[in-house]
Structure formats: C-alpha cells, structure tokens
Amino acid sequence: MAEEAFATEGRTIDNQWGQICNQLKMEFGETAFDSWLKPLSIGDINDGVMNICAPTAFMKNWVVTHYSDRINKIWEQQNPSIKKINFIVQTSFGNRRSEDTSLLKKISSTPTPQNIYGCNINSSSFGLVAGSSLANVSNQELAGSTPLNPNYTFENFVVGKTNEFAYAAAKKVAESKNVSFNPLFLYSSVGLGKTHLMHSIIWHIKKNDPNRNVIYLTAEQFVYKFVKALRYKDTAAFKEQFRSVDVLMVDDFQFMGNKGTTQEEFFHTFSSLVEEGKQVIISADKSPTDLDGIEERLKSRLVGGLVVDIMPTNFDLRMGILKRKAEVLGIDLPEKVAEFLAQKITSNVRELEGSLKRVAAHSQLLSGKEITLDMTQDVLKDMLRSIDRKTTIDEIQKKVAEHFNISVKELQSSRRARTVARPRQVAMYLAKQLTSRSLPEIGRKFDRDHTTVMHAVRKVEELIIEDQSLAENIEVLRRTLEN
Ligand code: ADP
Ligand code: MG
C-alpha cells in the first residue's frame, strides 16, 4: 500500500519534471536546454526536500547560477509540497559529491555555500540582516536569507561617466556616519548595478564598523515580513526590529506595491529613522515621482534626500567592465572579442556579464580552448539574433536620415548627390554592423543589390580612418541606435 503510494508519487513527480522540462525548453531555448538542463535528473525527496542531480560539479554550479531561480519558481507552482530544492552532483557511479574547480567558483556569481550547494525555494522571501543585528534574527529567518554577494564590492564596481555619481553617493553613505543626505535613492533600469552598489555599502560598513546595525532587504521581503507579522499579531516585534537599526536598505522598492497598510508601516518606519538621523538607502527602477502605486506623501519624503540615477552604459564603460570581469574569471579575452561584445550587448551589464560567462564556460568545457571572435559569435548566436531583432534596418534608416537632415525616401532613392549618397552608405554600413541581416537583405531595403551594399561598407570603413568628423557622426548614430 505504502509502496503503491510511493510509486504513484514517483510517477507524479516524473510527470511534473517532464512538464517543467518542457517549460524550461520553451523559455531558454533548445540549445541551452540540451546543454545544461537535459542532463539533470530528480534524486531523493525527503520531508519536502528534493534533490536535483547534475552529472558534474561544473554543470551543477552553472545550473545553480543561471537556472535555479526559475526551476524553483516553476516547482513551487507545480508542487507546493516541495519546500526546498538541493542541487547536487551525482556521477554515473552514484556517489554524490560537491566538489568544485577553481574557475567554477569564479564563474558562480555568488559563491557562498548557499548558492553553490543548494537553493532555497524561499530564498527570495526573507531579508538579509547584516552586522550585529544578526543576533536578533531567528535561525529560520537566517536559513532563508538572501546571501550577500561577495563580488559586489566597491573595488569590483567599474566606474564610468554614466554611474560615477551613483558610485560616489554610495561610497559617501558607506563611509560616513553623519549623513548628509537621507534617504539616498538610487534608480536605474534593470541590470545597471543598483544591487551591486547596495551590497558594496554593506560590505564596506561590515568591514569598517561592524557594530552598526544594517538591515538589507527587498521591498517584497518587507511586505512579506509585515504581512506575516500582522497574521501572527506580532507587529510590535516587527516595528522594534526595523526601528532599531542604524542603516535600513530596501532594494527594488517598486515592489512595495499598492498595499495600503504596508506602505503606511513603511512610511512610519522610514520617517522615524530619518528623524533620528539613521541612514535609509533605497533602490528602484524608477525615480520616486514616477513610481506607480506609491502614496504622494511617501513620494515627497523619498525625494527629500538625494535622488541619483544610473544611466545606460556607454561603450567605454562596457569595455572596462568586460576587462575587469575577464580578469576576475581568470580568462584571456582578446581585445577584438571585447570590442565585439561591448558593441553588441548594450542593454545592461547583467547581459554583458552573462555573455562573457557563457563564452568563458564554453572555452573551459573545451579544455581551455582559446577564445576567438568566431567562437564567441557561435556560442552567442541565439542571444545575438534576439538583439538583432531589436535594431531594425527601418530604424537605422530613420535615424540616419534624421541625423543628416534628409528624408527616408531620399535615402532609399537612386539619387547620387553626395549629400544623399554618403548617408545612404552610412546607413548600409550600420545595418551590416548592428544587425545580422545578409548583404542582399540589406540591399533590398535600399532597392539595391548586394554588391552596392558591399561597396558601401568598404567605403565607409576606409572613410572612418581618414575622416574624423564622419567617424564621430557614425559613433553618435551607433550609440543612439544601441540605447
Ligand atoms: P540592478 O540591481 O540594477 O538590476 P545589479 O546590481 O544586479 O543590477 O547588476 C547586474 C550585474 O551587473 C551584476 O553582476 C553586477 O555585478 C554587474 N554590474 C553592474 N554594473 C557594474 C559595474 N559598474 N561594474 C561591475 N559590475 C557591474
Ligand atoms: Mg537589483
């Protein structure tokens, strides 16, 4: 009877895993799925803790870093009785090991025991409490805390024109007890370094002033904790915990949501901390005034300190970041490959870093095969294809026409006057550079054949070397098209 139940459960789990695999394949694409997810298998399940086995430590670490959040989320939806997932190594001999190789440690973006050796389904549901207030939290909360990323330090943050102000502000609040601006509100679109700066502040404080109480958590975690406190009628302890800190840091504030009572609680916590001269640091994906669902009085308090944005990266910063990350990963990154990546992957630093890690992992898998431009293009082809879809030839024609003050019609016409012919060549050149369209495809958009496009590309390549002002014009166009 018990055996039958177990067999049924086993089948259900297998079915569920099958469904999950289908979903992962859809989300991440066939290539990624075949390389990383297909080799995984379900291991033992005990007391709601499920083991997922990977054949090598490398694979396990890769999956933990890149896919575990998603796998956890989908399992959670499929089968709420699974409380936790551990990723383990199971070789074909059946022994389970958790060994590591040096590069793997470096590749894993969060090489803390929790990240490497297991994932907690609830890891996003709790806050992290750093500094001496560690003592105030229960074990259960610590067990579910989000680990601080040891790589997210000021030393590892590459500073450029677009983020220097945010960096300076973060450094200042980390260094000085007497706050000159409160709150510090950092905002930017995703993947530009807000969380990195937040963690850097904590590492700095932990190192220099370990007795300061710091609470760092996401707005979602704040909401979760508050709702839990309400449910267990424990709001006094909640208030006490939050109001006794020296530094309160709330990441991803946009998720504070529309919840009236939680926002009200946050407002009071916030106000009392600021009044007492305690530092509050907040990050979000929008400026305080643009945040949706946040009460006016809270917004106006949020703009009362220093509001700083991190702007999208520029080419130089992307190059700097690639070089630094390559150093950290211990890989040899040829200048040409760095330039290619910095030119192509412009959306955010997370994607840029992800692409570098993929190339590094590929080279590592092939026993240290040299990184080349060809290999990079091949490894990243899915990613590059989706980027190309973002910049279209139509858009290039429109921007180039605007820039040179002519109409798109003229750009596509057969007129040979230099004022029109040169911009047309530039547009063809940019189409070749910024999209993966073939020469005939580009030609069609200009009502020309592929030899004309080829000629235009060569011509512009020559001109860029001779003609500084044209080179600058093209650089400006490239940047507007990429961002
Ligand atoms: P956000 O919180 O703004 O979404 P993150 O702080 O998570 O972004 O940054 C995404 C990734 O990019 C992280 O791995 C981070 O280390 C990296 N990153 C972002 N900006 C920089 C930078 N200026 N220098 C080095 N790494 C950076
Ligand atoms: Mg973040």
Coordinates of C-alpha atoms and ligand atoms in Angstrom, one line a residue:
M1 CA 0.0 0.0 0.0
A2 CA 2.7 2.4 1.1
E3 CA 4.8 1.2 -1.8
E4 CA 1.9 1.9 -4.2
A5 CA 1.5 5.4 -2.9
F6 CA 5.2 5.9 -3.3
A7 CA 5.1 4.6 -6.9
T8 CA 2.2 6.9 -7.7
E9 CA 4.0 9.8 -6.1
G10 CA 7.1 8.9 -8.1
R11 CA 5.1 8.9 -11.3
T12 CA 3.6 12.2 -10.5
I13 CA 7.0 13.7 -9.8
D14 CA 8.3 12.3 -13.0
N15 CA 5.4 13.8 -14.9
Q16 CA 5.8 17.1 -13.3
W17 CA 9.5 17.1 -14.0
G18 CA 8.6 16.3 -17.7
Q19 CA 6.3 19.3 -17.8
I20 CA 8.8 21.5 -16.1
C21 CA 11.4 20.5 -18.7
N22 CA 9.1 21.4 -21.5
Q23 CA 8.6 24.8 -20.0
L24 CA 12.3 25.3 -19.4
K25 CA 13.0 24.3 -23.0
M26 CA 10.5 26.9 -24.2
E27 CA 11.9 29.6 -22.0
F28 CA 15.6 29.1 -22.5
G29 CA 15.7 27.6 -26.0
E30 CA 16.7 24.2 -27.3
T31 CA 20.5 24.8 -27.2
A32 CA 20.7 25.9 -23.6
F33 CA 18.2 23.3 -22.5
D34 CA 20.2 20.5 -24.2
S35 CA 23.5 21.7 -22.8
W36 CA 22.5 22.4 -19.2
L37 CA 19.1 21.2 -18.2
K38 CA 18.5 17.9 -20.0
P39 CA 21.3 16.2 -18.2
L40 CA 19.6 16.9 -14.8
S41 CA 17.7 14.2 -13.0
I42 CA 15.4 14.0 -10.0
G43 CA 17.0 12.4 -6.9
D44 CA 15.6 11.6 -3.5
I45 CA 12.8 13.5 -1.9
N46 CA 12.7 13.6 1.9
D47 CA 10.5 15.8 4.1
G48 CA 9.7 18.1 1.2
V49 CA 13.4 18.5 0.3
M50 CA 14.1 17.4 -3.3
N51 CA 17.5 16.6 -4.7
I52 CA 18.1 17.5 -8.3
C53 CA 21.2 15.8 -9.6
A54 CA 23.7 17.1 -12.1
P55 CA 26.4 14.8 -13.6
T56 CA 29.3 17.2 -12.9
A57 CA 30.2 19.9 -10.4
F58 CA 30.6 22.3 -13.2
M59 CA 27.2 21.7 -14.5
K60 CA 25.6 21.9 -11.1
N61 CA 27.2 25.3 -10.4
W62 CA 26.2 26.6 -13.8
V63 CA 22.6 25.5 -13.2
V64 CA 22.5 27.0 -9.7
T65 CA 23.8 30.3 -11.0
H66 CA 21.7 30.6 -14.1
Y67 CA 18.6 28.5 -13.8
S68 CA 17.9 27.6 -10.2
D69 CA 15.6 30.6 -9.5
R70 CA 13.4 29.7 -12.4
I71 CA 13.4 26.0 -11.6
N72 CA 12.5 26.8 -8.0
K73 CA 9.7 29.0 -9.1
I74 CA 8.2 26.5 -11.5
W75 CA 8.4 23.7 -9.0
E76 CA 6.7 25.9 -6.4
Q77 CA 3.8 26.3 -8.8
Q78 CA 3.7 22.7 -9.9
N79 CA 4.0 21.1 -6.5
P80 CA 3.8 23.2 -3.3
S81 CA 4.7 20.2 -1.2
I82 CA 8.3 20.5 -2.3
K83 CA 9.7 23.0 0.1
K84 CA 13.2 23.1 -0.9
I85 CA 15.4 22.0 -3.8
N86 CA 19.0 21.0 -3.4
F87 CA 21.2 20.8 -6.4
I88 CA 23.8 18.0 -6.0
V89 CA 26.4 16.3 -8.0
Q90 CA 25.8 12.7 -8.9
T91 CA 28.3 10.9 -11.0
S92 CA 27.4 7.9 -13.1
F93 CA 28.8 5.7 -10.2
G94 CA 26.1 7.1 -7.9
N95 CA 28.3 8.9 -5.4
R96 CA 27.3 12.4 -4.6
R97 CA 30.0 15.0 -4.4
S98 CA 30.0 18.7 -4.2
E99 CA 33.5 19.3 -5.4
D100 CA 34.5 22.4 -7.2
T101 CA 37.0 23.6 -9.7
S102 CA 38.7 26.9 -9.3
L103 CA 37.1 28.5 -12.4
L104 CA 33.7 27.3 -11.4
K105 CA 34.0 29.1 -8.1
K106 CA 34.9 32.2 -10.0
I107 CA 32.1 31.8 -12.5
S108 CA 29.4 31.3 -10.0
S109 CA 28.4 34.9 -9.3
T110 CA 27.5 34.1 -5.6
P111 CA 30.0 31.6 -4.4
T112 CA 28.5 31.3 -0.9
P113 CA 27.7 27.9 0.4
Q114 CA 24.0 28.5 -0.1
N115 CA 24.4 29.4 -3.7
I116 CA 26.8 26.6 -4.5
Y117 CA 25.4 23.8 -2.6
G118 CA 21.7 24.3 -2.5
C119 CA 18.9 26.7 -3.3
N120 CA 16.1 27.6 -1.0
I121 CA 12.7 27.9 -2.6
N122 CA 12.0 30.7 -0.2
S123 CA 15.3 32.5 -0.6
S124 CA 13.5 35.5 -2.0
S125 CA 11.0 35.7 0.8
F126 CA 13.3 36.8 3.5
G127 CA 15.5 39.7 4.2
L128 CA 19.2 39.7 4.9
V129 CA 20.3 41.2 8.2
A130 CA 23.9 42.2 8.3
G131 CA 26.1 43.4 11.0
S132 CA 25.4 42.9 14.7
S133 CA 21.7 42.7 14.2
L134 CA 22.4 39.1 13.0
A135 CA 21.9 38.2 16.6
N136 CA 18.4 39.5 16.6
V137 CA 17.1 37.2 13.9
S138 CA 15.8 33.7 14.3
N139 CA 17.5 30.8 12.8
Q140 CA 14.6 30.2 10.5
E141 CA 15.0 33.6 9.0
L142 CA 18.7 33.2 8.6
A143 CA 18.2 29.9 6.9
G144 CA 16.1 31.6 4.3
S145 CA 18.1 34.8 4.0
T146 CA 19.4 36.1 0.7
P147 CA 23.2 35.8 0.8
L148 CA 25.3 38.9 0.2
N149 CA 27.2 38.6 -3.0
P150 CA 30.9 38.7 -2.1
N151 CA 31.8 40.0 -5.5
Y152 CA 29.5 43.0 -5.2
T153 CA 32.1 45.4 -3.6
F154 CA 33.2 48.9 -4.4
E155 CA 36.5 47.5 -5.6
N156 CA 34.7 45.4 -8.2
F157 CA 32.5 48.2 -9.4
V158 CA 33.8 49.7 -12.6
V159 CA 33.2 53.5 -12.7
G160 CA 32.4 55.4 -15.8
K161 CA 30.6 58.6 -16.8
T162 CA 27.2 57.0 -16.5
N163 CA 27.5 55.7 -13.0
E164 CA 30.1 57.9 -11.3
F165 CA 27.7 60.0 -9.4
A166 CA 25.8 57.0 -8.0
Y167 CA 29.1 55.4 -7.1
A168 CA 30.3 58.5 -5.3
A169 CA 27.0 58.8 -3.4
A170 CA 27.0 55.1 -2.3
K171 CA 30.6 55.4 -1.2
K172 CA 29.8 58.5 0.8
V173 CA 27.0 56.9 2.8
A174 CA 29.1 53.8 3.4
E175 CA 32.0 55.9 4.7
S176 CA 30.3 58.5 6.9
K177 CA 28.1 58.1 9.9
N178 CA 26.9 61.7 9.7
V179 CA 24.6 61.5 6.8
S180 CA 24.4 64.5 4.6
F181 CA 21.6 63.2 2.5
N182 CA 18.8 61.0 3.7
P183 CA 17.4 58.9 2.1
L184 CA 19.8 58.0 -0.7
F185 CA 17.5 57.0 -3.5
L186 CA 19.2 55.1 -6.4
Y187 CA 17.3 54.3 -9.6
S188 CA 18.0 52.9 -13.0
S189 CA 16.6 50.3 -15.3
V190 CA 17.5 46.7 -14.7
G191 CA 21.0 45.3 -14.6
L192 CA 22.9 48.5 -14.2
G193 CA 24.4 48.0 -10.7
K194 CA 21.9 49.1 -8.1
T195 CA 22.1 45.9 -6.1
H196 CA 25.9 45.7 -6.6
L197 CA 26.2 49.2 -5.0
M198 CA 23.8 48.3 -2.2
H199 CA 25.9 45.2 -1.3
S200 CA 29.1 47.2 -1.6
I201 CA 27.8 49.6 1.0
I202 CA 27.1 46.7 3.4
W203 CA 30.5 45.1 2.9
H204 CA 32.1 48.4 3.5
I205 CA 30.2 49.0 6.7
K206 CA 30.7 45.4 7.9
K207 CA 34.4 45.8 7.5
N208 CA 34.9 49.2 9.0
D209 CA 32.2 49.5 11.5
P210 CA 31.0 46.0 12.4
N211 CA 28.8 47.3 15.2
R212 CA 26.5 49.2 13.1
N213 CA 23.1 47.6 12.6
V214 CA 22.3 47.2 9.0
I215 CA 19.1 45.7 7.6
Y216 CA 19.1 45.0 3.9
L217 CA 16.1 43.5 2.2
T218 CA 13.9 43.9 -0.9
A219 CA 10.6 45.7 -0.8
E220 CA 8.9 42.3 -1.5
Q221 CA 10.6 40.9 1.6
F222 CA 9.5 43.9 3.6
V223 CA 5.9 43.3 2.5
Y224 CA 6.2 39.6 3.3
K225 CA 7.6 40.2 6.7
F226 CA 5.0 42.8 7.6
V227 CA 2.1 40.6 6.4
K228 CA 3.5 37.7 8.4
A229 CA 3.8 40.0 11.5
L230 CA 0.2 41.1 11.0
R231 CA -1.0 37.5 10.6
Y232 CA 0.8 36.4 13.8
K233 CA -0.2 39.6 15.6
D234 CA 3.5 40.3 16.1
T235 CA 3.7 43.8 14.7
A236 CA 5.4 45.2 17.9
A237 CA 8.4 43.0 17.3
F238 CA 8.4 43.9 13.7
K239 CA 8.4 47.6 14.4
E240 CA 11.1 47.1 17.1
Q241 CA 13.3 45.3 14.7
F242 CA 13.1 47.8 11.9
R243 CA 13.2 50.9 14.1
S244 CA 16.3 49.9 16.0
V245 CA 18.6 49.8 13.0
D246 CA 21.3 52.3 12.1
V247 CA 21.0 51.7 8.4
L248 CA 17.9 50.5 6.5
M249 CA 18.4 49.4 2.9
V250 CA 15.4 48.5 0.7
D251 CA 16.2 47.1 -2.7
D252 CA 13.7 47.1 -5.6
F253 CA 11.3 49.5 -4.0
Q254 CA 9.0 49.4 -7.0
F255 CA 7.7 46.1 -5.5
M256 CA 6.4 47.9 -2.4
G257 CA 3.1 47.5 -4.2
N258 CA -0.3 49.0 -3.6
K259 CA -0.8 47.6 -0.1
G260 CA -2.1 50.5 2.0
T261 CA -1.2 49.2 5.4
T262 CA 2.3 48.0 4.4
Q263 CA 3.1 51.3 2.8
E264 CA 1.8 53.1 5.8
E265 CA 4.0 51.0 8.1
F266 CA 7.0 51.7 5.8
F267 CA 6.2 55.4 5.9
H268 CA 6.3 55.5 9.7
T269 CA 9.4 53.3 9.9
F270 CA 11.1 55.5 7.3
S271 CA 10.1 58.8 8.9
S272 CA 11.2 57.7 12.4
L273 CA 14.6 56.5 11.1
V274 CA 15.2 59.7 9.2
E275 CA 14.1 61.8 12.1
E276 CA 16.7 60.0 14.3
G277 CA 19.4 60.6 11.7
K278 CA 19.6 56.9 10.7
Q279 CA 20.5 56.3 7.1
V280 CA 17.9 55.0 4.7
I281 CA 19.0 53.8 1.3
I282 CA 16.5 52.8 -1.4
S283 CA 16.8 51.5 -4.9
A284 CA 14.1 51.3 -7.6
D285 CA 13.6 51.0 -11.3
K286 CA 12.1 54.5 -11.5
S287 CA 12.5 57.9 -9.8
P288 CA 10.3 58.4 -6.8
T289 CA 8.0 60.7 -8.7
D290 CA 7.4 58.1 -11.4
L291 CA 6.8 55.2 -9.1
D292 CA 3.4 53.6 -9.5
G293 CA 1.1 52.9 -6.6
I294 CA 3.1 54.9 -4.0
E295 CA 1.3 57.4 -1.9
E296 CA 2.1 61.1 -2.5
R297 CA 3.3 61.8 1.0
L298 CA 5.8 58.9 0.8
K299 CA 7.0 60.0 -2.6
S300 CA 7.6 63.5 -1.3
R301 CA 9.6 62.1 1.6
L302 CA 11.6 60.0 -0.8
V303 CA 12.7 62.9 -2.9
G304 CA 13.7 64.8 0.3
G305 CA 17.2 63.3 0.3
L306 CA 19.4 62.6 -2.7
V307 CA 18.0 61.0 -5.8
V308 CA 20.6 59.6 -8.2
D309 CA 20.1 57.7 -11.4
I310 CA 22.5 55.3 -13.1
M311 CA 22.3 55.8 -16.8
P312 CA 22.7 53.2 -19.5
T313 CA 26.3 52.2 -20.1
N314 CA 28.4 53.6 -22.8
F315 CA 31.0 51.8 -24.9
D316 CA 33.9 52.7 -22.8
L317 CA 32.3 51.5 -19.6
R318 CA 31.3 48.3 -21.2
M319 CA 34.9 47.7 -22.3
G320 CA 36.1 48.5 -18.8
I321 CA 33.6 46.1 -17.2
L322 CA 34.5 43.3 -19.7
K323 CA 38.2 43.6 -18.9
R324 CA 37.6 43.6 -15.2
K325 CA 35.3 40.6 -15.3
A326 CA 37.6 38.7 -17.6
E327 CA 40.4 39.3 -15.0
V328 CA 38.2 38.1 -12.2
L329 CA 37.3 35.0 -14.2
G330 CA 40.9 34.5 -15.0
I331 CA 40.3 34.3 -18.7
D332 CA 42.2 35.7 -21.6
L333 CA 39.9 37.9 -23.5
P334 CA 41.2 39.2 -26.8
E335 CA 40.6 42.9 -27.5
K336 CA 38.6 42.2 -30.6
V337 CA 36.2 39.9 -28.8
A338 CA 35.8 42.5 -26.0
E339 CA 35.1 45.2 -28.6
F340 CA 32.6 42.9 -30.3
L341 CA 30.7 42.2 -27.1
A342 CA 30.8 45.8 -26.0
Q343 CA 29.4 46.9 -29.3
K344 CA 26.7 44.3 -29.5
I345 CA 25.5 43.8 -26.0
T346 CA 24.4 47.2 -24.8
S347 CA 21.1 46.6 -22.9
N348 CA 22.6 46.1 -19.5
V349 CA 25.6 44.9 -17.5
R350 CA 23.9 41.7 -16.4
E351 CA 23.6 40.6 -20.0
L352 CA 27.1 41.7 -20.9
E353 CA 28.4 39.7 -18.0
G354 CA 26.2 36.7 -18.8
S355 CA 27.6 36.6 -22.4
L356 CA 31.1 36.7 -21.1
K357 CA 30.5 33.9 -18.7
R358 CA 28.9 31.8 -21.5
V359 CA 32.0 32.3 -23.7
A360 CA 34.3 31.5 -20.7
A361 CA 32.4 28.4 -19.8
H362 CA 32.4 27.2 -23.4
S363 CA 36.2 27.7 -23.6
Q364 CA 36.6 25.9 -20.2
L365 CA 34.4 23.0 -21.3
L366 CA 36.6 22.5 -24.4
S367 CA 39.6 22.3 -22.1
G368 CA 40.8 25.9 -22.3
K369 CA 40.2 26.4 -26.0
E370 CA 41.3 29.8 -27.0
I371 CA 38.5 32.5 -27.1
T372 CA 38.1 33.8 -30.6
L373 CA 35.7 36.1 -32.4
D374 CA 34.3 33.1 -34.4
M375 CA 33.7 31.0 -31.3
T376 CA 32.1 34.0 -29.5
Q377 CA 29.7 34.6 -32.3
D378 CA 28.8 30.9 -32.4
V379 CA 28.3 30.5 -28.7
L380 CA 26.1 33.6 -28.5
K381 CA 24.2 33.2 -31.7
D382 CA 20.8 32.9 -30.1
M383 CA 21.4 35.9 -28.0
L384 CA 22.8 37.9 -30.8
R385 CA 19.8 37.0 -33.0
S386 CA 17.4 38.4 -30.5
I387 CA 19.5 41.5 -30.1
D388 CA 19.4 42.0 -33.8
R389 CA 15.7 41.8 -33.8
K390 CA 15.7 44.9 -31.7
T391 CA 17.7 47.1 -34.1
T392 CA 15.9 47.0 -37.4
I393 CA 17.1 48.4 -40.8
D394 CA 14.0 50.6 -40.8
E395 CA 15.1 52.2 -37.5
I396 CA 18.6 52.6 -38.9
Q397 CA 17.3 54.4 -42.0
K398 CA 15.1 56.6 -39.9
K399 CA 17.8 57.7 -37.5
V400 CA 20.4 58.2 -40.2
A401 CA 18.0 60.3 -42.3
E402 CA 17.1 62.4 -39.3
H403 CA 20.8 62.8 -38.4
F404 CA 21.8 64.0 -41.9
N405 CA 18.6 66.0 -42.3
I406 CA 17.2 64.2 -45.3
S407 CA 14.1 62.1 -45.7
V408 CA 14.0 58.3 -45.6
K409 CA 12.6 58.4 -49.1
E410 CA 15.7 60.2 -50.3
L411 CA 17.9 57.7 -48.5
Q412 CA 16.2 54.9 -50.4
S413 CA 16.1 56.8 -53.7
S414 CA 18.5 56.4 -56.6
R415 CA 19.8 60.0 -56.2
R416 CA 23.6 60.1 -56.4
A417 CA 24.2 63.6 -55.0
R418 CA 26.8 63.3 -52.2
T419 CA 24.5 64.8 -49.6
V420 CA 22.3 61.8 -50.0
A421 CA 24.7 59.1 -51.2
R422 CA 27.0 59.4 -48.2
P423 CA 24.3 59.0 -45.6
R424 CA 23.0 56.0 -47.6
Q425 CA 26.4 54.4 -47.4
V426 CA 26.5 55.1 -43.7
A427 CA 23.1 53.5 -43.2
M428 CA 24.1 50.4 -45.1
Y429 CA 27.3 50.2 -43.1
L430 CA 25.4 50.5 -39.8
A431 CA 22.8 47.9 -41.0
K432 CA 25.7 45.5 -41.6
Q433 CA 27.3 46.3 -38.2
L434 CA 24.2 46.3 -36.0
T435 CA 22.0 43.6 -37.5
S436 CA 22.8 40.1 -38.7
R437 CA 20.9 40.8 -42.0
S438 CA 22.7 39.5 -45.1
L439 CA 24.0 41.8 -47.8
P440 CA 21.1 41.0 -50.2
E441 CA 18.6 41.6 -47.4
I442 CA 20.1 45.0 -46.6
G443 CA 20.3 45.8 -50.3
R444 CA 16.6 45.1 -50.7
K445 CA 15.7 47.6 -48.1
F446 CA 17.5 50.3 -50.2
D447 CA 16.4 49.0 -53.5
R448 CA 19.9 48.0 -54.4
D449 CA 21.8 44.8 -55.0
H450 CA 24.3 43.2 -52.6
T451 CA 27.4 44.5 -54.4
T452 CA 26.3 48.1 -53.8
V453 CA 26.0 47.3 -50.1
M454 CA 29.4 45.6 -50.0
H455 CA 30.9 48.6 -51.7
A456 CA 29.3 51.0 -49.3
V457 CA 30.5 49.0 -46.3
R458 CA 34.1 49.0 -47.6
K459 CA 33.9 52.7 -48.5
V460 CA 32.7 53.7 -45.0
E461 CA 35.4 51.5 -43.4
E462 CA 38.0 53.5 -45.3
L463 CA 36.4 56.8 -44.6
I464 CA 36.3 56.2 -40.9
I465 CA 40.1 56.1 -40.8
E466 CA 40.5 59.3 -42.9
D467 CA 37.6 61.4 -41.9
Q468 CA 37.4 62.1 -38.1
S469 CA 34.2 64.0 -38.3
L470 CA 32.4 61.3 -40.2
A471 CA 33.8 58.7 -37.7
E472 CA 32.3 60.8 -34.9
N473 CA 28.9 61.1 -36.6
I474 CA 28.8 57.3 -37.0
E475 CA 29.7 56.7 -33.4
V476 CA 26.9 59.1 -32.3
L477 CA 24.5 57.2 -34.5
R478 CA 25.6 53.8 -33.3
R479 CA 25.1 54.9 -29.7
T480 CA 21.6 56.3 -30.3
L481 CA 20.6 53.1 -32.1
E482 CA 22.0 50.9 -29.5
N483 CA 20.4 52.5 -26.5
Ligands
ADP1 P1 20.4 46.0 -10.8 O1 20.2 45.8 -9.3 O2 20.5 47.5 -11.1 O3 19.3 45.3 -11.6 P2 22.8 44.5 -10.4 O4 23.5 45.3 -9.4 O5 22.2 43.2 -10.1 O6 21.8 45.4 -11.3 O7 23.9 44.3 -11.6 C1 23.8 43.3 -12.6 C2 25.1 42.7 -12.8 O8 26.0 43.6 -13.4 C3 25.8 42.3 -11.5 O9 26.5 41.1 -11.7 C4 26.8 43.4 -11.3 O10 28.0 43.0 -10.6 C5 27.2 43.9 -12.7 N1 27.5 45.3 -12.8 C6 26.6 46.3 -13.0 N2 27.3 47.5 -13.0 C7 28.6 47.2 -12.9 C8 29.8 48.0 -12.8 N3 29.7 49.3 -13.0 N4 30.9 47.3 -12.6 C9 31.0 46.0 -12.5 N5 29.9 45.2 -12.5 C10 28.7 45.8 -12.7
MG2 MG 18.8 44.7 -8.3

